Amino acid sequence: MVVLVAKPTIEQHQIPLIKSPKQSTFLSIIPIIDLSDPVSASTSMVKACSEYGFFKVTSHGIPMELINKLEAEAVKFFSLPQIEKERLGQPNPFGYGNKKIGANGDVGWLEYLLLDITSKSKNKSFISSFLSEPSSTSFCAALNEYIAAMRRLARQVLELLADGLGIKQRDIFSKLVMNEESDSVFRVNHYPPYPLLQGFNCSLTGFGEHTDPQVISVLRSNNTAGLQIALRDGSWVSVPPDQESFFINVGDSLQVLTNGRFRSVKHRVLANGMRSRLSMIYFGGPAPKQRLAPLQQLMEEGEQSLYKEFTWFEYKASAYKSRLADNRLAQFEKQKQLVSDGKTLINHQ
Ligand SMILES: C=C1C[C@]23C[C@@]1(O)CC[C@H]2[C@@]12CC[C@H](O)[C@@](C)(C(=O)O1)[C@H]2[C@@H]3C(=O)O
Ligand SMILES: O=C(O)CCC(=O)C(=O)O
Ligand SMILES: [Fe+2]
């Protein structure tokens, strides 16, 4: 007899539930990198990217005033009546979205704004229609200032990573996201509280498990917990929130550029039972025509690329057809060669 076990969901929206045993206070394993000491920062960052693909940065020099200004504008936006937010239309993928993530059936307990921040982008319809309204001038100003700061922080982190890897050309990674054609995205997520599951050992999915496709993501949230990262053994670790710091995720593209030395971190968000979570994330992506392949400077003698050649345009087109939890890099991986006594036995390509 075949027994089909359906994934538990909350009926109304089909949002999956996640088992979440109550966690007692624990010592966090999340690496903390202090940017005021660049030499030690570059070494510890490389270690963190290899082990977890994730770390927290402190002493980043971004004024709290700038962060708080954008957070306050975002809170104001999400507090608008639902009908007004929905008047902005369906996300395409940019714009205002509610519960639906992407176009392929993923759902979560959140609402969000997804913005195309590519300098050269022609697809700015949402930003221009909404953000050019006089009532949104202060939101738009806060966004521009904050995004500029995120670009600088991403550049600093990527240059330190090149230093830590011993690459002479410091801008080898950063130029990919600083280029005026770089395909970067900015996202503000609002996860309302979901009190109905309090006392049960499960939570409602806020943002389902996934890796970020770009090079690097810079995340900041308010003090509400919910973000978790997956370790190599598949176990999930909660990230203690810290509203004064930034969290860095290695994206799929950086995993490819480093031929797997850095790990694109799997992460997810659980809805909180008591409080709203607000997060703002800058995703630094390459230009569409950028070829993604392991850097020659990193390859050791005889080392083979783990990936077939592709451009960001090709990767993104395929990523946007996938579901959140899919392994998007799998179809770009080369089959492993089996070597015995120096002779290649199998080479599936
Ligand atoms: C289900 C999806 C949403 C997503 C596009 C995708 O088809 C697969 C990747 C998803 C993701 C995750 C990181 C970012 O939040 C995001 C903007 C991105 O670039 O890739 C989202 C996409 C989205 O929400 O449209
Ligand atoms: O909201 C968060 O804290 C993380 C969301 C996320 O991973 C994403 O938007 O890609
Ligand atoms: Fe993400």
Tab-separated table of C-alpha atoms and ligand atoms in Angstrom:
chain	number	residue	atom	x	y	z
A	1	MET	CA	0.000	0.000	0.000
A	2	VAL	CA	1.308	3.458	-0.878
A	3	VAL	CA	0.712	6.069	1.789
A	4	LEU	CA	0.940	9.615	0.592
A	5	VAL	CA	1.929	12.011	3.335
A	6	ALA	CA	1.058	15.579	2.416
A	7	LYS	CA	3.364	18.308	3.675
A	8	PRO	CA	1.599	20.096	6.545
A	9	THR	CA	0.370	23.490	5.413
A	10	ILE	CA	-1.825	26.270	6.690
A	11	GLU	CA	-4.975	25.580	4.686
A	12	GLN	CA	-5.911	29.086	3.674
A	13	HIS	CA	-2.706	29.934	1.833
A	14	GLN	CA	-1.007	26.531	1.477
A	15	ILE	CA	1.995	27.935	3.313
A	16	PRO	CA	4.174	25.054	4.549
A	17	LEU	CA	4.884	24.518	8.231
A	18	ILE	CA	8.409	23.932	9.478
A	19	LYS	CA	9.229	21.777	12.494
A	20	SER	CA	10.985	24.037	14.975
A	21	PRO	CA	11.804	22.581	18.365
A	22	LYS	CA	11.977	25.286	21.009
A	23	GLN	CA	15.571	26.431	21.165
A	24	SER	CA	17.039	27.332	24.509
A	25	THR	CA	19.647	30.086	24.606
A	26	PHE	CA	22.766	28.827	22.890
A	27	LEU	CA	26.135	30.117	21.895
A	28	SER	CA	25.898	31.199	18.268
A	29	ILE	CA	28.368	29.705	15.810
A	30	ILE	CA	27.853	32.525	13.283
A	31	PRO	CA	31.284	34.049	12.484
A	32	ILE	CA	31.571	37.740	13.385
A	33	ILE	CA	33.961	39.814	11.278
A	34	ASP	CA	35.117	43.184	12.567
A	35	LEU	CA	35.831	45.422	9.581
A	36	SER	CA	38.014	47.786	11.634
A	37	ASP	CA	40.818	45.218	11.384
A	38	PRO	CA	41.065	44.486	7.619
A	39	VAL	CA	43.994	42.059	7.824
A	40	SER	CA	42.348	39.733	10.264
A	41	ALA	CA	38.941	40.354	8.597
A	42	SER	CA	40.134	39.071	5.204
A	43	THR	CA	41.450	35.803	6.661
A	44	SER	CA	38.406	35.158	8.852
A	45	MET	CA	36.028	36.009	5.989
A	46	VAL	CA	37.618	33.418	3.712
A	47	LYS	CA	37.276	30.839	6.482
A	48	ALA	CA	33.628	31.794	7.091
A	49	CYS	CA	32.794	31.631	3.357
A	50	SER	CA	34.381	28.199	3.075
A	51	GLU	CA	32.754	26.752	6.182
A	52	TYR	CA	29.331	28.396	6.173
A	53	GLY	CA	28.982	30.794	3.220
A	54	PHE	CA	27.687	33.224	5.814
A	55	PHE	CA	28.974	35.709	8.381
A	56	LYS	CA	28.103	38.860	10.260
A	57	VAL	CA	30.001	42.141	9.867
A	58	THR	CA	30.458	44.742	12.579
A	59	SER	CA	32.252	48.129	12.557
A	60	HIS	CA	30.933	48.686	9.038
A	61	GLY	CA	30.733	52.464	9.361
A	62	ILE	CA	27.177	52.736	7.996
A	63	PRO	CA	25.318	55.264	10.157
A	64	MET	CA	22.344	53.864	12.105
A	65	GLU	CA	20.485	57.013	11.109
A	66	LEU	CA	20.548	55.955	7.447
A	67	ILE	CA	19.406	52.423	8.317
A	68	ASN	CA	16.638	53.624	10.640
A	69	LYS	CA	15.415	56.127	8.055
A	70	LEU	CA	14.832	53.395	5.470
A	71	GLU	CA	13.331	51.044	8.036
A	72	ALA	CA	10.852	53.728	9.127
A	73	GLU	CA	9.862	54.407	5.487
A	74	ALA	CA	9.400	50.677	4.869
A	75	VAL	CA	7.247	50.297	7.999
A	76	LYS	CA	5.165	53.243	6.787
A	77	PHE	CA	4.756	51.608	3.353
A	78	PHE	CA	3.735	48.188	4.704
A	79	SER	CA	1.232	49.877	7.069
A	80	LEU	CA	-0.711	51.291	4.102
A	81	PRO	CA	-4.165	49.745	3.568
A	82	GLN	CA	-3.869	46.449	1.644
A	83	ILE	CA	-5.973	47.823	-1.194
A	84	GLU	CA	-3.488	50.642	-1.786
A	85	LYS	CA	-0.517	48.277	-1.861
A	86	GLU	CA	-2.352	45.952	-4.231
A	87	ARG	CA	-3.133	48.851	-6.535
A	88	LEU	CA	0.556	48.659	-7.456
A	89	GLY	CA	-0.232	45.444	-9.380
A	90	GLN	CA	1.276	41.968	-9.264
A	91	PRO	CA	5.076	41.590	-9.036
A	92	ASN	CA	6.651	40.852	-12.430
A	93	PRO	CA	8.985	39.849	-10.542
A	94	PHE	CA	9.568	43.450	-9.386
A	95	GLY	CA	7.040	45.399	-7.378
A	96	TYR	CA	4.895	44.674	-4.344
A	97	GLY	CA	4.245	41.030	-3.539
A	98	ASN	CA	2.141	39.357	-0.894
A	99	LYS	CA	2.651	35.679	0.088
A	100	LYS	CA	3.599	34.598	-3.462
A	101	ILE	CA	7.359	34.348	-3.995
A	102	GLY	CA	8.507	34.089	-7.601
A	103	ALA	CA	6.296	32.758	-10.377
A	104	ASN	CA	6.492	29.035	-9.724
A	105	GLY	CA	4.179	28.349	-6.800
A	106	ASP	CA	6.276	29.280	-3.747
A	107	VAL	CA	4.444	30.956	-0.883
A	108	GLY	CA	5.436	32.379	2.493
A	109	TRP	CA	4.043	34.422	5.345
A	110	LEU	CA	5.382	37.747	4.127
A	111	GLU	CA	4.832	40.782	1.979
A	112	TYR	CA	7.672	42.459	0.149
A	113	LEU	CA	8.973	45.066	-2.229
A	114	LEU	CA	11.375	43.803	-4.884
A	115	LEU	CA	13.257	46.488	-6.807
A	116	ASP	CA	15.451	46.309	-9.889
A	117	ILE	CA	18.394	48.550	-9.018
A	118	THR	CA	20.520	47.973	-12.115
A	119	SER	CA	21.737	51.447	-13.066
A	120	LYS	CA	21.107	50.809	-16.763
A	121	SER	CA	17.787	49.065	-16.358
A	122	LYS	CA	14.962	50.045	-18.668
A	123	ASN	CA	12.489	48.023	-16.631
A	124	LYS	CA	11.859	50.573	-13.910
A	125	SER	CA	8.089	50.834	-14.307
A	126	PHE	CA	7.300	50.023	-10.699
A	127	ILE	CA	9.885	52.342	-9.224
A	128	SER	CA	8.987	55.182	-11.514
A	129	SER	CA	5.242	54.943	-11.057
A	130	PHE	CA	5.248	54.454	-7.315
A	131	LEU	CA	8.405	56.118	-6.102
A	132	SER	CA	7.953	59.220	-8.238
A	133	GLU	CA	4.706	60.067	-6.465
A	134	PRO	CA	5.296	63.115	-4.236
A	135	SER	CA	4.203	61.074	-1.176
A	136	SER	CA	7.084	58.639	-1.737
A	137	THR	CA	9.895	61.182	-2.134
A	138	SER	CA	11.318	60.462	1.307
A	139	PHE	CA	11.104	56.670	0.733
A	140	CYS	CA	12.900	57.032	-2.588
A	141	ALA	CA	15.639	59.238	-1.080
A	142	ALA	CA	16.190	56.781	1.791
A	143	LEU	CA	16.336	53.872	-0.677
A	144	ASN	CA	18.895	55.556	-2.924
A	145	GLU	CA	21.149	56.496	-0.037
A	146	TYR	CA	20.917	53.053	1.553
A	147	ILE	CA	21.522	51.175	-1.719
A	148	ALA	CA	24.618	53.304	-2.400
A	149	ALA	CA	25.912	52.333	1.061
A	150	MET	CA	25.178	48.645	0.346
A	151	ARG	CA	27.155	48.821	-2.915
A	152	ARG	CA	30.135	50.246	-1.018
A	153	LEU	CA	29.887	47.605	1.711
A	154	ALA	CA	29.608	44.793	-0.857
A	155	ARG	CA	32.683	46.170	-2.636
A	156	GLN	CA	34.661	46.327	0.630
A	157	VAL	CA	33.742	42.754	1.564
A	158	LEU	CA	34.499	41.416	-1.931
A	159	GLU	CA	37.889	43.166	-1.985
A	160	LEU	CA	38.769	41.724	1.414
A	161	LEU	CA	37.796	38.294	0.117
A	162	ALA	CA	40.157	38.700	-2.846
A	163	ASP	CA	42.929	39.731	-0.385
A	164	GLY	CA	42.197	36.763	1.839
A	165	LEU	CA	42.430	34.403	-1.126
A	166	GLY	CA	45.790	35.918	-2.067
A	167	ILE	CA	44.529	37.333	-5.404
A	168	LYS	CA	46.569	40.390	-6.469
A	169	GLN	CA	43.751	41.961	-8.439
A	170	ARG	CA	41.662	43.255	-5.496
A	171	ASP	CA	38.648	44.118	-7.650
A	172	ILE	CA	38.368	40.692	-9.271
A	173	PHE	CA	35.022	40.026	-7.519
A	174	SER	CA	33.922	43.565	-6.722
A	175	LYS	CA	34.096	44.763	-10.333
A	176	LEU	CA	31.375	42.243	-11.166
A	177	VAL	CA	28.855	44.018	-8.951
A	178	MET	CA	30.183	47.592	-9.323
A	179	ASN	CA	29.921	47.532	-13.125
A	180	GLU	CA	27.151	49.825	-14.346
A	181	GLU	CA	25.510	46.886	-16.110
A	182	SER	CA	25.534	44.734	-12.985
A	183	ASP	CA	22.168	43.093	-12.501
A	184	SER	CA	21.488	43.867	-8.856
A	185	VAL	CA	18.267	43.666	-6.877
A	186	PHE	CA	17.020	45.167	-3.627
A	187	ARG	CA	14.359	43.596	-1.488
A	188	VAL	CA	12.453	44.661	1.618
A	189	ASN	CA	10.614	41.819	3.360
A	190	HIS	CA	7.937	42.247	6.014
A	191	TYR	CA	6.958	39.124	7.955
A	192	PRO	CA	3.879	39.812	10.100
A	193	PRO	CA	3.683	37.867	13.365
A	194	TYR	CA	1.817	34.561	13.255
A	195	PRO	CA	0.631	33.905	16.822
A	196	LEU	CA	-1.641	30.883	16.123
A	197	LEU	CA	1.179	28.352	16.326
A	198	GLN	CA	2.596	29.547	19.627
A	199	GLY	CA	3.137	26.661	22.009
A	200	PHE	CA	3.366	24.142	19.127
A	201	ASN	CA	6.750	22.877	18.010
A	202	CYS	CA	6.374	24.189	14.475
A	203	SER	CA	6.442	27.548	12.715
A	204	LEU	CA	4.918	28.941	9.571
A	205	THR	CA	7.321	29.379	6.630
A	206	GLY	CA	8.224	33.019	6.154
A	207	PHE	CA	10.640	32.517	3.233
A	208	GLY	CA	11.307	28.902	2.230
A	209	GLU	CA	14.778	27.386	2.015
A	210	HIS	CA	16.905	28.502	-0.917
A	211	THR	CA	20.279	29.810	-1.971
A	212	ASP	CA	20.669	33.278	-3.480
A	213	PRO	CA	21.660	33.136	-7.183
A	214	GLN	CA	23.816	36.297	-7.255
A	215	VAL	CA	27.423	36.918	-6.147
A	216	ILE	CA	26.784	38.343	-2.691
A	217	SER	CA	23.809	39.352	-0.539
A	218	VAL	CA	23.991	41.940	2.241
A	219	LEU	CA	21.154	41.549	4.722
A	220	ARG	CA	20.036	43.710	7.591
A	221	SER	CA	16.991	43.043	9.756
A	222	ASN	CA	15.275	44.524	12.765
A	223	ASN	CA	15.697	42.710	16.081
A	224	THR	CA	13.152	39.960	15.318
A	225	ALA	CA	14.526	36.431	14.935
A	226	GLY	CA	13.537	34.070	12.115
A	227	LEU	CA	16.527	33.675	9.790
A	228	GLN	CA	18.175	30.242	9.777
A	229	ILE	CA	21.127	28.881	7.807
A	230	ALA	CA	21.838	25.258	6.915
A	231	LEU	CA	25.152	23.706	7.889
A	232	ARG	CA	27.005	21.195	5.695
A	233	ASP	CA	25.377	18.303	7.580
A	234	GLY	CA	21.937	19.691	6.704
A	235	SER	CA	21.071	20.871	10.221
A	236	TRP	CA	19.482	24.301	10.647
A	237	VAL	CA	20.963	26.991	12.881
A	238	SER	CA	19.055	30.093	13.965
A	239	VAL	CA	20.826	33.380	13.383
A	240	PRO	CA	20.428	35.657	16.404
A	241	PRO	CA	19.166	38.986	15.032
A	242	ASP	CA	21.353	42.053	15.382
A	243	GLN	CA	19.893	45.274	14.045
A	244	GLU	CA	23.240	47.085	14.133
A	245	SER	CA	25.152	44.598	11.985
A	246	PHE	CA	24.967	43.233	8.456
A	247	PHE	CA	24.861	39.589	7.421
A	248	ILE	CA	26.639	38.442	4.282
A	249	ASN	CA	25.517	35.448	2.184
A	250	VAL	CA	27.703	33.829	-0.450
A	251	GLY	CA	25.535	33.432	-3.582
A	252	ASP	CA	25.639	30.703	-6.253
A	253	SER	CA	27.748	32.883	-8.593
A	254	LEU	CA	30.512	33.302	-6.005
A	255	GLN	CA	30.497	29.556	-5.393
A	256	VAL	CA	31.143	29.061	-9.118
A	257	LEU	CA	33.821	31.787	-9.325
A	258	THR	CA	35.715	30.088	-6.487
A	259	ASN	CA	35.170	26.592	-7.942
A	260	GLY	CA	33.301	25.561	-4.826
A	261	ARG	CA	35.813	26.901	-2.270
A	262	PHE	CA	33.084	29.234	-1.046
A	263	ARG	CA	29.711	27.791	-0.259
A	264	SER	CA	26.461	29.318	-1.444
A	265	VAL	CA	24.560	29.138	1.838
A	266	LYS	CA	21.130	27.569	2.076
A	267	HIS	CA	18.885	29.715	4.286
A	268	ARG	CA	15.226	30.262	5.196
A	269	VAL	CA	13.028	32.420	7.424
A	270	LEU	CA	10.447	31.225	9.958
A	271	ALA	CA	7.559	33.525	10.846
A	272	ASN	CA	7.764	34.830	14.401
A	273	GLY	CA	4.898	34.158	16.805
A	274	MET	CA	5.023	37.543	18.479
A	275	ARG	CA	6.698	40.240	16.441
A	276	SER	CA	7.041	41.550	12.893
A	277	ARG	CA	10.346	40.954	11.163
A	278	LEU	CA	11.568	43.513	8.665
A	279	SER	CA	14.589	42.743	6.522
A	280	MET	CA	16.283	44.661	3.718
A	281	ILE	CA	18.596	42.813	1.368
A	282	TYR	CA	20.933	43.985	-1.366
A	283	PHE	CA	21.706	41.254	-3.927
A	284	GLY	CA	24.835	42.093	-5.934
A	285	GLY	CA	24.664	40.331	-9.290
A	286	PRO	CA	26.887	40.366	-12.394
A	287	ALA	CA	26.115	41.931	-15.782
A	288	PRO	CA	23.927	39.710	-18.010
A	289	LYS	CA	26.749	38.972	-20.459
A	290	GLN	CA	29.236	38.150	-17.693
A	291	ARG	CA	30.677	34.675	-18.137
A	292	LEU	CA	30.650	32.707	-14.884
A	293	ALA	CA	33.523	30.276	-14.510
A	294	PRO	CA	36.110	29.526	-11.816
A	295	LEU	CA	38.845	32.184	-11.654
A	296	GLN	CA	42.111	31.053	-13.225
A	297	GLN	CA	43.991	32.740	-10.350
A	298	LEU	CA	42.437	30.269	-7.919
A	299	MET	CA	42.858	27.046	-9.825
A	300	GLU	CA	45.597	24.758	-8.629
A	301	GLU	CA	47.652	22.687	-11.025
A	302	GLY	CA	45.480	19.998	-12.582
A	303	GLU	CA	42.326	21.334	-10.934
A	304	GLN	CA	39.226	20.907	-13.117
A	305	SER	CA	36.311	23.299	-13.216
A	306	LEU	CA	33.318	21.831	-11.401
A	307	TYR	CA	30.985	23.755	-13.708
A	308	LYS	CA	30.100	24.023	-17.364
A	309	GLU	CA	30.485	27.490	-18.835
A	310	PHE	CA	27.521	29.842	-18.649
A	311	THR	CA	26.644	33.526	-18.498
A	312	TRP	CA	24.658	35.280	-15.768
A	313	PHE	CA	21.891	35.811	-18.346
A	314	GLU	CA	21.644	32.038	-18.886
A	315	TYR	CA	21.819	31.279	-15.162
A	316	LYS	CA	19.213	33.846	-14.247
A	317	ALA	CA	16.820	32.692	-16.979
A	318	SER	CA	17.012	29.149	-15.646
A	319	ALA	CA	16.896	30.267	-11.959
A	320	TYR	CA	13.691	32.198	-12.482
A	321	LYS	CA	12.034	29.053	-13.863
A	322	SER	CA	12.938	27.114	-10.715
A	323	ARG	CA	11.221	26.663	-7.353
A	324	LEU	CA	12.855	28.251	-4.300
A	325	ALA	CA	14.226	25.018	-2.822
A	326	ASP	CA	15.659	23.680	-6.107
A	327	ASN	CA	19.396	23.186	-6.489
A	328	ARG	CA	19.800	25.701	-9.294
A	329	LEU	CA	23.474	24.961	-9.898
A	330	ALA	CA	22.941	21.217	-10.390
A	331	GLN	CA	22.321	21.450	-14.151
A	332	PHE	CA	25.519	23.481	-14.602
A	333	GLU	CA	27.719	21.008	-12.732
A	334	LYS	CA	30.121	18.794	-14.661
A	335	GLN	CA	29.983	15.095	-13.881
A	336	LYS	CA	32.875	14.057	-11.642
A	337	GLN	CA	35.705	12.198	-13.340
A	338	LEU	CA	36.658	8.884	-11.790
A	339	VAL	CA	40.415	8.472	-11.889
A	340	SER	CA	42.248	5.215	-11.226
A	341	ASP	CA	46.027	4.771	-11.504
A	342	GLY	CA	46.215	8.114	-13.268
A	343	LYS	CA	43.813	6.965	-16.039
A	344	THR	CA	40.397	8.503	-16.482
A	345	LEU	CA	37.777	5.755	-16.281
A	346	ILE	CA	34.610	7.785	-16.821
A	347	ASN	CA	34.161	11.285	-18.042
A	348	HIS	CA	30.481	12.136	-18.427
A	349	GLN	CA	30.106	15.608	-19.890
B	1	LIG	C1	11.069	31.109	-6.646
B	1	LIG	C2	11.854	32.085	-7.007
B	1	LIG	C3	11.918	33.414	-6.333
B	1	LIG	C4	13.263	33.936	-6.792
B	1	LIG	C5	13.239	33.491	-8.244
B	1	LIG	C6	12.878	32.021	-8.090
B	1	LIG	O1	12.380	31.438	-9.260
B	1	LIG	C7	14.146	31.278	-7.602
B	1	LIG	C8	15.135	32.225	-6.882
B	1	LIG	C9	14.399	33.230	-5.973
B	1	LIG	C10	15.311	34.352	-5.453
B	1	LIG	C11	15.960	34.074	-4.087
B	1	LIG	C12	16.867	35.258	-3.715
B	1	LIG	C13	16.189	36.610	-3.959
B	1	LIG	O2	15.225	36.846	-2.942
B	1	LIG	C14	15.490	36.650	-5.343
B	1	LIG	C15	14.998	38.056	-5.672
B	1	LIG	C16	16.409	36.107	-6.383
B	1	LIG	O3	17.133	36.715	-7.135
B	1	LIG	O4	16.289	34.743	-6.441
B	1	LIG	C17	14.416	35.559	-5.372
B	1	LIG	C18	13.542	35.449	-6.628
B	1	LIG	C19	12.237	36.256	-6.513
B	1	LIG	O5	11.714	36.450	-5.416
B	1	LIG	O6	11.722	36.634	-7.571
B	2	LIG	O1	14.183	38.164	4.979
B	2	LIG	C1	15.196	37.587	5.298
B	2	LIG	O2	15.724	37.686	6.391
B	2	LIG	C2	15.889	36.713	4.262
B	2	LIG	C3	15.124	36.691	2.964
B	2	LIG	C4	15.879	36.050	1.864
B	2	LIG	O3	16.618	35.129	2.065
B	2	LIG	C5	15.698	36.563	0.495
B	2	LIG	O4	14.913	37.523	0.308
B	2	LIG	O5	16.357	36.025	-0.424
B	3	FE	FE	17.829	34.655	0.325
